């Protein structure tokens, strides 16, 4: 089971693309709201701000779940472990709660980086390990390579993208999914259906979308700099979407809108 499947950690505060004071202020609001899971990455170049904000936030370390991700540019034997150690210094922690490989190597050869990830865990640099942006085939291969449980495959997941193949692979391999781009970079607010459904539950369109993701069995990453949105994104545990409304939202996935494609990430894999 994923570390994220708790009442608090299943709603993680994402920090991309926050930097500087905007990052610090958003995390301060998130902590006050009740978030205890926070997501960053070497590629975000904000681990120092995240670490400073969490260290000064007044919440005990053992109440937090801090996830960071190793950049594909640090996948060599020489760079991997030193980069993780630098991340921990920036984050002001002795270990990451969850350490992920941010992407698969461009050539698709995942064995070496998975071996280094497992070594980081063995050395105590990470309590849990996982991957991000892996295809279903990569998930199956990873499960056969790594001895330790892989607690997540963090992927783009929202109502405009059909991820049924990855969900099936998650069930098959025991590697749970978690989401990023949970509201499709705001595009869900252009679809009246979600606001319409929300009226029956006295919830916003965004809360409906996030609740749909949770009911698909997928923990969330959400980011906002607006205090009202930070609080709204967190307050989604007091209602349940009906099977009819879930099906209405499921139908939207046939649009197959992918936000993070090769136009943004040239080394992205051939998606399922």
CSV table of C-alpha atoms in Angstrom, one decimal:
chain,number,residue,atom,x,y,z
A,1,UNK,CA,0.0,0.0,0.0
A,2,UNK,CA,1.2,3.5,-0.8
A,3,UNK,CA,2.3,5.8,2.1
A,4,UNK,CA,-0.1,8.4,0.6
A,5,UNK,CA,-3.2,6.3,1.4
A,6,UNK,CA,-3.9,8.1,4.7
A,7,UNK,CA,-6.5,10.7,5.4
A,8,UNK,CA,-4.0,13.5,5.4
A,9,UNK,CA,-1.2,12.4,3.0
A,10,UNK,CA,-3.6,11.6,0.2
A,11,UNK,CA,-3.8,15.3,-0.4
A,12,UNK,CA,-0.3,16.5,-1.1
A,13,UNK,CA,0.7,20.1,-1.7
A,14,UNK,CA,2.6,20.4,-4.9
A,15,UNK,CA,5.2,23.2,-5.2
A,16,UNK,CA,5.9,23.4,-9.0
A,17,UNK,CA,6.6,26.1,-10.2
A,18,UNK,CA,6.8,28.1,-7.0
A,19,UNK,CA,10.0,29.9,-6.0
A,20,UNK,CA,11.1,32.4,-3.3
A,21,UNK,CA,8.5,34.2,-1.2
A,22,UNK,CA,5.6,32.8,-3.2
A,23,UNK,CA,6.7,29.3,-2.3
A,24,UNK,CA,7.2,30.2,1.4
A,25,UNK,CA,3.8,31.9,1.7
A,26,UNK,CA,1.9,29.1,-0.1
A,27,UNK,CA,3.5,26.5,2.2
A,28,UNK,CA,2.7,28.6,5.3
A,29,UNK,CA,-1.0,28.6,4.2
A,30,UNK,CA,-0.9,24.9,3.3
A,31,UNK,CA,0.4,24.0,6.7
A,32,UNK,CA,-2.2,26.1,8.5
A,33,UNK,CA,-4.9,24.5,6.3
A,34,UNK,CA,-3.8,21.0,7.4
A,35,UNK,CA,-1.6,19.7,4.6
A,36,UNK,CA,1.1,17.4,5.9
A,37,UNK,CA,2.4,16.0,2.6
A,38,UNK,CA,4.5,18.2,0.4
A,39,UNK,CA,5.9,17.5,-3.1
A,40,UNK,CA,9.0,19.0,-4.7
A,41,UNK,CA,11.8,17.9,-7.0
A,42,UNK,CA,15.4,18.7,-8.0
A,43,UNK,CA,14.1,20.0,-11.3
A,44,UNK,CA,11.8,22.5,-9.5
A,45,UNK,CA,14.9,24.3,-8.0
A,46,UNK,CA,12.9,25.1,-4.9
A,47,UNK,CA,13.9,22.4,-2.4
A,48,UNK,CA,15.7,25.1,-0.3
A,49,UNK,CA,12.6,27.2,0.0
A,50,UNK,CA,10.5,24.1,0.8
A,51,UNK,CA,12.9,23.0,3.4
A,52,UNK,CA,13.1,26.4,5.1
A,53,UNK,CA,9.3,26.8,5.1
A,54,UNK,CA,8.7,23.3,6.6
A,55,UNK,CA,11.5,23.7,9.2
A,56,UNK,CA,10.0,27.0,10.3
A,57,UNK,CA,6.4,25.8,10.0
A,58,UNK,CA,5.9,24.5,13.5
A,59,UNK,CA,4.9,21.0,12.5
A,60,UNK,CA,6.9,18.1,13.9
A,61,UNK,CA,9.0,16.3,11.3
A,62,UNK,CA,7.4,12.9,12.0
A,63,UNK,CA,4.0,14.4,11.1
A,64,UNK,CA,5.2,15.4,7.6
A,65,UNK,CA,5.6,13.4,4.4
A,66,UNK,CA,8.1,15.0,2.1
A,67,UNK,CA,8.5,13.8,-1.4
A,68,UNK,CA,11.3,14.8,-3.8
A,69,UNK,CA,12.4,13.5,-7.2
A,70,UNK,CA,15.8,12.9,-8.7
A,71,UNK,CA,16.4,14.7,-12.0
A,72,UNK,CA,17.1,12.6,-15.0
A,73,UNK,CA,20.3,14.6,-15.4
A,74,UNK,CA,21.6,13.1,-12.1
A,75,UNK,CA,21.1,9.4,-13.0
A,76,UNK,CA,24.8,8.6,-13.4
A,77,UNK,CA,26.7,6.6,-10.8
A,78,UNK,CA,28.8,9.7,-10.0
A,79,UNK,CA,25.9,12.1,-9.6
A,80,UNK,CA,22.9,10.2,-8.2
A,81,UNK,CA,23.7,9.8,-4.5
A,82,UNK,CA,25.5,13.2,-4.2
A,83,UNK,CA,22.4,14.9,-5.7
A,84,UNK,CA,20.1,13.2,-3.2
A,85,UNK,CA,22.4,14.2,-0.3
A,86,UNK,CA,22.2,17.8,-1.6
A,87,UNK,CA,18.5,17.6,-1.8
A,88,UNK,CA,18.3,16.5,1.8
A,89,UNK,CA,20.6,19.3,2.9
A,90,UNK,CA,18.4,21.8,1.0
A,91,UNK,CA,15.3,20.3,2.5
A,92,UNK,CA,16.9,20.3,6.0
A,93,UNK,CA,16.0,16.7,6.7
A,94,UNK,CA,18.0,13.5,7.3
A,95,UNK,CA,15.9,11.5,4.8
A,96,UNK,CA,13.1,11.9,2.3
A,97,UNK,CA,9.9,10.2,3.1
A,98,UNK,CA,9.5,9.4,-0.5
A,99,UNK,CA,12.2,9.6,-3.2
A,100,UNK,CA,11.1,9.3,-6.8
A,101,UNK,CA,12.8,9.0,-10.1
A,102,UNK,CA,11.3,12.0,-11.9
A,103,UNK,CA,11.4,10.5,-15.4
A,104,UNK,CA,12.6,7.4,-17.1
A,105,UNK,CA,15.9,7.7,-19.1
A,106,UNK,CA,15.3,8.8,-22.7
A,107,UNK,CA,16.5,5.5,-24.0
A,108,UNK,CA,14.0,3.6,-21.8
A,109,UNK,CA,16.7,1.7,-20.0
A,110,UNK,CA,15.4,2.0,-16.4
A,111,UNK,CA,17.5,-0.7,-14.6
A,112,UNK,CA,20.5,1.4,-13.7
A,113,UNK,CA,18.5,4.3,-12.2
A,114,UNK,CA,16.3,1.9,-10.3
A,115,UNK,CA,19.3,0.3,-8.9
A,116,UNK,CA,20.7,3.6,-7.7
A,117,UNK,CA,17.3,4.5,-6.2
A,118,UNK,CA,17.2,1.3,-4.3
A,119,UNK,CA,20.8,2.0,-3.0
A,120,UNK,CA,19.6,5.4,-1.7
A,121,UNK,CA,17.0,3.7,0.3
A,122,UNK,CA,19.4,1.1,1.6
A,123,UNK,CA,21.7,3.9,2.8
A,124,UNK,CA,18.9,5.5,4.7
A,125,UNK,CA,18.5,8.6,2.4
A,126,UNK,CA,14.9,7.7,1.7
A,127,UNK,CA,12.2,5.9,3.8
A,128,UNK,CA,10.2,5.0,0.7
A,129,UNK,CA,10.9,5.0,-3.0
A,130,UNK,CA,9.0,5.2,-6.2
A,131,UNK,CA,8.9,6.5,-9.8
A,132,UNK,CA,7.2,9.1,-11.9
A,133,UNK,CA,6.1,9.3,-15.5
A,134,UNK,CA,6.5,5.5,-16.0
A,135,UNK,CA,4.5,3.6,-18.6
A,136,UNK,CA,2.6,0.4,-17.8
A,137,UNK,CA,5.4,-1.6,-19.3
A,138,UNK,CA,8.0,0.3,-17.3
A,139,UNK,CA,5.9,-0.4,-14.1
A,140,UNK,CA,6.0,-4.1,-14.8
A,141,UNK,CA,9.7,-4.1,-15.5
A,142,UNK,CA,10.4,-2.0,-12.4
A,143,UNK,CA,8.5,-4.4,-10.2
A,144,UNK,CA,10.8,-7.2,-11.4
A,145,UNK,CA,14.0,-5.2,-10.8
A,146,UNK,CA,13.4,-3.6,-7.4
A,147,UNK,CA,13.2,-5.6,-4.2
A,148,UNK,CA,11.7,-2.9,-2.0
A,149,UNK,CA,8.1,-1.8,-2.5
A,150,UNK,CA,7.6,1.1,-5.0
A,151,UNK,CA,5.0,3.2,-3.3
A,152,UNK,CA,3.9,5.2,-6.3
A,153,UNK,CA,4.1,6.1,-10.0
A,154,UNK,CA,3.3,9.8,-10.0
A,155,UNK,CA,1.7,10.6,-13.3
A,156,UNK,CA,-0.5,13.2,-15.0
A,157,UNK,CA,-4.1,12.3,-14.0
A,158,UNK,CA,-7.2,14.4,-14.5
A,159,UNK,CA,-10.7,13.9,-16.1
A,160,UNK,CA,-9.6,14.8,-19.6
A,161,UNK,CA,-7.0,12.0,-19.9
A,162,UNK,CA,-7.8,8.3,-20.0
A,163,UNK,CA,-5.3,6.5,-17.7
A,164,UNK,CA,-7.2,3.2,-17.6
A,165,UNK,CA,-4.1,1.3,-18.8
A,166,UNK,CA,-2.0,2.7,-16.0
A,167,UNK,CA,-4.7,2.0,-13.4
A,168,UNK,CA,-4.8,-1.6,-14.6
A,169,UNK,CA,-1.0,-1.8,-14.4
A,170,UNK,CA,-1.2,-0.3,-10.8
A,171,UNK,CA,-3.5,-3.1,-9.8
A,172,UNK,CA,-1.4,-5.7,-11.5
A,173,UNK,CA,2.0,-4.6,-10.1
A,174,UNK,CA,1.0,-3.2,-6.8
A,175,UNK,CA,2.5,0.2,-7.6
A,176,UNK,CA,-0.2,2.8,-6.9
A,177,UNK,CA,-0.6,5.9,-9.0
A,178,UNK,CA,-0.6,9.4,-7.7
A,179,UNK,CA,-1.6,12.5,-9.6
A,180,UNK,CA,-0.1,15.7,-10.9
A,181,UNK,CA,-1.8,18.2,-13.1
A,182,UNK,CA,-4.9,17.2,-11.2
A,183,UNK,CA,-7.1,20.0,-12.6
A,184,UNK,CA,-5.4,20.0,-16.0
A,185,UNK,CA,-3.7,23.3,-15.4
A,186,UNK,CA,-7.1,24.9,-15.0
A,187,UNK,CA,-8.7,23.5,-18.1
A,188,UNK,CA,-11.3,21.7,-16.0
A,189,UNK,CA,-12.8,25.0,-15.2
A,190,UNK,CA,-13.7,25.5,-18.8
A,191,UNK,CA,-16.1,22.5,-18.7
A,192,UNK,CA,-19.5,23.4,-17.2
A,193,UNK,CA,-20.2,19.7,-16.2
A,194,UNK,CA,-18.0,19.9,-13.0
A,195,UNK,CA,-19.7,23.0,-11.7
A,196,UNK,CA,-23.1,21.5,-12.5
A,197,UNK,CA,-22.3,18.3,-10.5
A,198,UNK,CA,-20.9,20.4,-7.7
A,199,UNK,CA,-24.2,22.2,-7.2
A,200,UNK,CA,-25.7,19.0,-5.9
A,201,UNK,CA,-23.0,18.6,-3.2
A,202,UNK,CA,-22.5,22.3,-2.4
A,203,UNK,CA,-18.9,22.0,-3.8
A,204,UNK,CA,-16.9,23.8,-6.4
A,205,UNK,CA,-15.9,22.4,-9.8
A,206,UNK,CA,-12.4,21.9,-8.6
A,207,UNK,CA,-13.5,20.0,-5.5
A,208,UNK,CA,-15.6,17.7,-7.7
A,209,UNK,CA,-12.6,16.9,-9.9
A,210,UNK,CA,-10.3,16.2,-7.0
A,211,UNK,CA,-12.9,14.0,-5.3
A,212,UNK,CA,-13.3,12.1,-8.6
A,213,UNK,CA,-9.5,11.4,-8.6
A,214,UNK,CA,-9.5,10.2,-5.0
A,215,UNK,CA,-12.5,7.9,-5.7
A,216,UNK,CA,-10.5,6.4,-8.6
A,217,UNK,CA,-8.0,5.4,-5.9
A,218,UNK,CA,-5.4,8.0,-6.8
A,219,UNK,CA,-3.8,10.3,-4.2
A,220,UNK,CA,-3.5,14.0,-5.2
A,221,UNK,CA,-1.0,16.7,-5.8
A,222,UNK,CA,-2.4,20.2,-6.1
A,223,UNK,CA,-0.8,23.6,-6.1
A,224,UNK,CA,-2.1,27.1,-5.7
A,225,UNK,CA,-0.9,30.4,-4.4
A,226,UNK,CA,-4.4,31.6,-3.5
A,227,UNK,CA,-5.3,30.9,0.1
A,228,UNK,CA,-9.0,30.2,-0.8
A,229,UNK,CA,-8.0,27.6,-3.4
A,230,UNK,CA,-5.4,26.0,-1.1
A,231,UNK,CA,-8.1,25.5,1.5
A,232,UNK,CA,-10.7,24.4,-1.1
A,233,UNK,CA,-8.4,21.8,-2.6
A,234,UNK,CA,-7.9,20.3,0.9
A,235,UNK,CA,-11.6,20.2,2.0
A,236,UNK,CA,-12.8,17.3,-0.2
A,237,UNK,CA,-13.2,14.6,2.4
A,238,UNK,CA,-16.8,15.3,3.5
A,239,UNK,CA,-18.7,14.2,0.4
A,240,UNK,CA,-18.8,11.2,-2.0
A,241,UNK,CA,-19.7,11.4,-5.7
A,242,UNK,CA,-22.4,9.0,-6.8
A,243,UNK,CA,-21.7,6.3,-9.2
A,244,UNK,CA,-23.8,8.2,-11.8
A,245,UNK,CA,-21.7,11.3,-11.4
A,246,UNK,CA,-18.5,9.3,-11.5
A,247,UNK,CA,-19.6,7.8,-14.8
A,248,UNK,CA,-20.4,11.3,-16.2
A,249,UNK,CA,-16.9,12.4,-15.3
A,250,UNK,CA,-15.4,9.2,-16.6
A,251,UNK,CA,-16.8,10.0,-20.0
A,252,UNK,CA,-14.7,13.1,-20.2
A,253,UNK,CA,-11.5,11.1,-20.2
A,254,UNK,CA,-12.1,10.2,-23.9
A,255,UNK,CA,-10.9,13.6,-24.8
A,256,UNK,CA,-7.3,12.3,-24.1
A,257,UNK,CA,-5.9,15.8,-23.4
A,258,UNK,CA,-2.3,15.4,-22.2
A,259,UNK,CA,-0.8,18.5,-20.7
A,260,UNK,CA,2.8,17.2,-20.2
A,261,UNK,CA,3.9,15.9,-23.6
A,262,UNK,CA,7.0,15.8,-25.7
A,263,UNK,CA,6.5,19.5,-26.6
A,264,UNK,CA,7.4,20.2,-22.9
A,265,UNK,CA,9.5,17.2,-22.1
A,266,UNK,CA,11.5,16.0,-25.1
A,267,UNK,CA,12.6,12.8,-23.3
A,268,UNK,CA,9.0,11.8,-22.3
A,269,UNK,CA,8.2,8.2,-23.2
A,270,UNK,CA,5.7,6.9,-25.7
A,271,UNK,CA,2.6,7.0,-23.4
A,272,UNK,CA,0.2,4.1,-23.1
